[in-house]
Amino acid sequence: MTSQRIKSPEAERPSDDEIVIREGSRNDFPDIIALDAGIAGISRPEFWHEFQEHRAATNTLIILVARRSGKIVGYAMGEVRAWPVRGPACGWIYAIGVEKENRQRRAASALMTELIERFRAQGVGTIRTMIDVDDHLLMSFLRSLGMTAGPFVELEMSIAQ
Amino acid sequence: MKLQQATRYAIWAVIELASRPTDQVRAQELAQIYRISQNHLVRVLQTLTRANIVSSVRGPGGGFTFCGNAKRLTLFDIISLFETGWPGEVSNGRPPGSALGAELSRVLNEVDRITSATLRSVTVQTIINNAERASRMRDLTERLPKAS
């Protein structure tokens, strides 16, 4: 298991103040679910439980957590998938989030760096994600890393009767 | 998306100045870099100065300097200074109560929503970083031995 230590930009903070990136374990899910609810403003445990089951069944899902002083303050989740069918497999980022109080500490950048390294190790050359068109903050962050619009557009239609 | 000339000049000027944050750049130099009218550019720079995006120093050795926050300033912020009524006026001209007009309006709003999201999420710093990244990649590619 690899881990990445990110020192806070302010000089000489105590070491327990550092952001540490580690592999997320099964035991981390309750904290991740609670953190996600705080960030998204909506509780969606079924979303996470589905991924928990998927990870147990396939072992392909990458779940990373960012810890500060032992507490989980961020998470990232992704997987290498040959989807959409056109083109080679790519690294899909399913979720990334950092607690509001712990932003500006490069936790999200560190999570992305580690996730990208994991994807590279599996031989993929492209990463992709799908985000809310009105989430300008997240979009701005991902663009700041160099991500741009890809060749696919999400379309949807209500089929409710 | 069609932008007015002043808007395009403003974007170029801001990005150029932000990429050289310690330089005082004269309007004449900026106009030469982008091959644009200096008189028109000066008016644009005055608007940017009033918006506290650039600052100016008069006299010999003077010029314009970027004084905004490149990590926060988005293309949308710059465009909003020069383009009025955008986005949000796409439904003008449709016949009231027309289903076809409403559908056309929905499609145009869809375009505007995506455009707006893109412009709101691209900061001046992102443009500078991406340009530098692309330049580094180009240099790297050129240094690689060519396959015979």
XYZ file of C-alpha atoms in Angstrom:
309
model
C 0.000 0.000 0.000
C 1.419 3.360 -0.994
C 0.866 6.594 0.818
C 1.665 10.192 0.047
C 2.430 12.894 2.596
C 1.634 16.469 1.737
C 3.075 19.177 3.947
C 0.825 22.166 4.551
C 2.008 25.322 2.766
C 2.431 27.162 6.050
C 5.935 26.586 7.367
C 6.705 24.009 10.045
C 3.285 22.793 11.037
C 3.342 19.830 13.375
C 3.547 16.555 11.477
C 0.091 15.398 12.597
C -1.292 18.354 10.635
C -0.075 16.893 7.353
C -2.440 15.472 4.785
C -1.740 11.773 4.277
C -3.209 9.820 1.364
C -3.924 6.142 1.939
C -5.947 3.299 0.491
C -9.477 3.358 1.874
C -10.582 0.278 3.770
C -14.004 -1.225 4.383
C -13.975 0.364 7.839
C -13.592 3.825 6.273
C -16.934 3.700 4.464
C -19.090 5.136 7.289
C -16.746 8.147 7.531
C -16.648 8.551 3.745
C -20.451 8.380 3.531
C -20.811 11.013 6.272
C -18.191 13.242 4.647
C -19.850 12.909 1.238
C -23.228 13.839 2.742
C -21.702 17.001 4.209
C -20.075 17.964 0.907
C -22.938 17.043 -1.421
C -25.635 18.269 0.961
C -27.485 15.012 0.433
C -27.058 11.623 2.073
C -26.632 8.820 -0.470
C -25.485 5.682 1.369
C -26.922 3.421 -1.366
C -24.477 4.998 -3.856
C -21.559 4.061 -1.616
C -22.877 0.649 -0.610
C -23.204 -0.242 -4.277
C -19.550 0.612 -4.791
C -18.615 -1.242 -1.611
C -20.230 -4.395 -3.020
C -18.669 -3.771 -6.418
C -15.219 -3.539 -4.835
C -15.733 -6.707 -2.837
C -16.837 -8.555 -5.980
C -14.281 -7.279 -8.498
C -11.360 -5.756 -6.602
C -10.930 -3.228 -9.431
C -12.226 -0.172 -7.592
C -9.650 2.244 -6.179
C -10.728 4.063 -3.034
C -8.366 6.587 -1.499
C -8.790 8.649 1.632
C -7.029 11.814 2.744
C -6.388 11.908 6.485
C -5.376 14.819 8.661
C -4.586 14.194 12.310
C -6.011 10.714 11.794
C -9.393 11.994 10.634
C -10.696 11.379 7.109
C -11.023 14.780 5.424
C -11.233 13.701 1.793
C -11.818 10.786 -0.521
C -11.427 9.786 -4.155
C -12.771 6.817 -5.983
C -12.053 5.520 -9.462
C -11.611 2.498 -11.677
C -10.069 1.502 -14.993
C -12.895 0.703 -17.381
C -13.220 0.010 -21.075
C -16.292 2.231 -21.267
C -17.664 3.828 -23.400
C -17.075 1.050 -25.894
C -15.290 3.320 -28.374
C -11.588 3.659 -27.679
C -9.202 2.031 -25.195
C -9.840 1.645 -21.466
C -9.418 4.778 -19.397
C -9.292 5.732 -15.728
C -12.728 6.821 -14.529
C -12.951 9.147 -11.560
C -16.239 8.329 -9.874
C -16.026 10.676 -6.920
C -13.700 13.148 -5.275
C -14.378 15.386 -2.306
C -12.636 17.254 0.477
C -14.216 18.576 3.653
C -14.821 22.326 3.357
C -12.744 23.148 6.465
C -9.769 21.279 5.028
C -9.635 22.763 1.552
C -6.685 24.871 0.345
C -4.315 22.259 1.791
C -3.787 20.484 -1.527
C -5.647 17.390 -0.291
C -7.693 17.119 -3.507
C -4.562 17.540 -5.650
C -2.809 14.836 -3.624
C -5.789 12.488 -4.015
C -5.822 13.097 -7.769
C -2.056 12.608 -8.063
C -2.274 9.254 -6.275
C -5.325 8.180 -8.294
C -3.582 9.075 -11.564
C -0.504 7.089 -10.481
C -2.696 4.051 -9.794
C -4.326 4.431 -13.225
C -0.936 4.788 -14.929
C 0.281 1.649 -13.178
C -2.607 -0.179 -14.858
C -1.470 1.072 -18.251
C -4.121 3.661 -19.098
C -3.283 6.929 -20.818
C -6.490 8.917 -20.273
C -8.659 9.833 -17.296
C -12.326 10.777 -17.475
C -15.094 11.885 -15.175
C -18.670 13.131 -15.308
C -19.733 16.050 -13.132
C -22.686 18.352 -12.552
C -22.629 21.104 -15.175
C -23.414 23.647 -12.449
C -20.635 22.497 -10.093
C -18.245 25.233 -11.233
C -15.924 24.780 -8.247
C -15.224 21.112 -8.969
C -15.054 21.765 -12.704
C -12.584 24.582 -12.099
C -10.422 22.321 -9.921
C -10.356 19.529 -12.513
C -9.594 22.011 -15.298
C -6.757 23.450 -13.234
C -5.169 19.985 -13.379
C -5.369 20.084 -17.166
C -8.664 18.242 -17.732
C -10.754 19.493 -20.662
C -14.013 18.545 -22.373
C -13.804 15.082 -23.907
C -15.407 13.603 -27.005
C -18.605 12.442 -25.263
C -21.714 14.329 -24.142
C -24.127 12.990 -21.566
C -27.764 12.937 -22.770
C -30.835 12.045 -20.755
C -34.613 11.916 -21.003
C -37.364 11.578 -18.479
C -39.333 8.364 -18.940
C -41.615 8.962 -15.974
C -45.317 8.473 -16.699
C -19.702 31.808 -29.526
C -19.160 35.228 -31.074
C -17.414 37.712 -28.777
C -17.099 41.429 -29.394
C -13.699 42.761 -30.383
C -13.276 44.537 -27.018
C -13.961 41.281 -25.158
C -11.345 39.397 -27.151
C -8.803 42.183 -26.596
C -9.545 42.106 -22.860
C -9.011 38.341 -22.618
C -5.734 38.527 -24.535
C -4.487 41.469 -22.464
C -5.356 39.869 -19.128
C -3.753 36.541 -20.018
C -0.623 38.189 -21.384
C -0.247 40.410 -18.305
C -1.026 37.604 -15.864
C 1.612 35.406 -17.491
C 4.198 38.150 -16.761
C 3.067 39.279 -13.297
C 6.202 41.252 -12.454
C 6.356 43.198 -15.730
C 5.042 46.670 -16.502
C 3.812 46.228 -20.068
C 3.016 49.189 -22.296
C -0.185 49.191 -24.338
C 1.924 49.622 -27.471
C 3.755 46.346 -26.757
C 0.524 44.474 -26.072
C -0.981 45.847 -29.290
C 2.072 44.698 -31.252
C 2.043 41.189 -29.754
C -1.562 40.623 -30.788
C -1.485 42.902 -33.868
C -4.450 44.941 -32.721
C -5.389 48.625 -32.575
C -3.578 50.383 -29.712
C -6.307 53.029 -29.320
C -8.993 50.395 -28.980
C -6.817 48.375 -26.582
C -6.239 51.389 -24.311
C -9.995 51.792 -23.832
C -10.233 48.093 -22.964
C -7.359 48.412 -20.480
C -9.116 51.360 -18.828
C -12.166 49.176 -18.225
C -9.938 46.432 -16.792
C -8.241 49.008 -14.540
C -11.594 50.196 -13.177
C -12.456 46.559 -12.448
C -9.184 46.178 -10.461
C -7.934 43.464 -12.773
C -4.981 45.485 -14.040
C -3.210 48.519 -12.618
C -1.470 51.229 -14.591
C 1.538 53.419 -13.983
C 1.839 56.547 -16.113
C 4.970 58.053 -17.563
C 8.260 56.695 -18.934
C 8.863 53.142 -17.765
C 5.201 52.862 -16.878
C 2.664 50.426 -18.227
C 0.050 47.927 -17.196
C 0.406 45.153 -14.619
C -1.965 42.331 -13.716
C -3.213 42.871 -10.161
C -6.088 40.370 -9.968
C -6.120 36.839 -8.563
C -5.275 34.607 -11.525
C -6.389 31.480 -9.657
C -9.840 32.946 -9.073
C -10.454 35.193 -12.088
C -12.400 33.283 -14.732
C -13.013 33.936 -18.403
C -16.638 34.549 -17.463
C -15.587 37.403 -15.124
C -13.720 39.132 -17.961
C -16.406 38.534 -20.564
C -19.122 39.871 -18.223
C -17.382 43.262 -18.173
C -17.817 43.713 -21.893
C -20.758 41.588 -23.044
C -24.120 42.793 -21.811
C -27.161 40.579 -21.526
C -25.242 37.352 -21.910
C -26.184 34.703 -21.074
C -29.908 34.843 -20.518
C -31.539 36.580 -23.452
C -31.798 33.660 -25.804
C -35.555 33.440 -25.504
C -36.027 36.917 -27.016
C -37.957 36.915 -30.249
C -39.868 33.692 -29.799
C -43.589 33.900 -30.362
C -45.367 33.946 -26.979
C -47.062 30.664 -26.186
C -45.521 28.865 -29.121
C -44.495 25.261 -28.408
C -41.917 25.388 -31.208
C -40.516 28.622 -29.820
C -40.332 27.142 -26.329
C -38.451 24.085 -27.627
C -36.029 26.262 -29.583
C -35.498 28.364 -26.474
C -34.772 25.204 -24.445
C -32.107 24.128 -26.933
C -30.473 27.568 -26.930
C -30.547 27.625 -23.134
C -28.822 24.220 -23.138
C -26.009 25.699 -25.247
C -25.771 28.733 -22.967
C -25.657 26.586 -19.828
C -22.716 24.566 -21.114
C -20.934 27.662 -22.406
C -21.468 29.453 -19.117
C -20.213 26.467 -17.094
C -17.086 26.252 -19.240
C -16.294 29.953 -18.977
C -17.018 30.027 -15.231
C -14.663 27.105 -14.595
C -11.668 28.231 -16.643
C -9.442 30.577 -14.678
C -6.694 32.773 -16.078
C -4.136 30.620 -14.225
C -5.545 27.451 -15.792
C -5.043 28.911 -19.263
C -1.467 29.902 -18.431
C -0.683 26.504 -16.860
C -2.228 24.549 -19.728
C -0.289 26.622 -22.271
C 2.952 25.959 -20.387
C 2.109 22.258 -20.116
C 1.418 22.066 -23.860
C 4.652 23.900 -24.575
C 6.640 21.471 -22.391
C 5.018 18.503 -24.144
C 5.871 19.992 -27.547
C 9.499 20.484 -26.501
C 9.645 16.930 -25.186
C 8.182 15.511 -28.409
C 10.647 17.475 -30.520
C 13.578 16.135 -28.474
C 12.496 12.508 -28.879
C 14.449 10.615 -31.548
C 12.385 10.293 -34.709
C 11.568 6.778 -35.891
C 13.422 6.036 -39.130
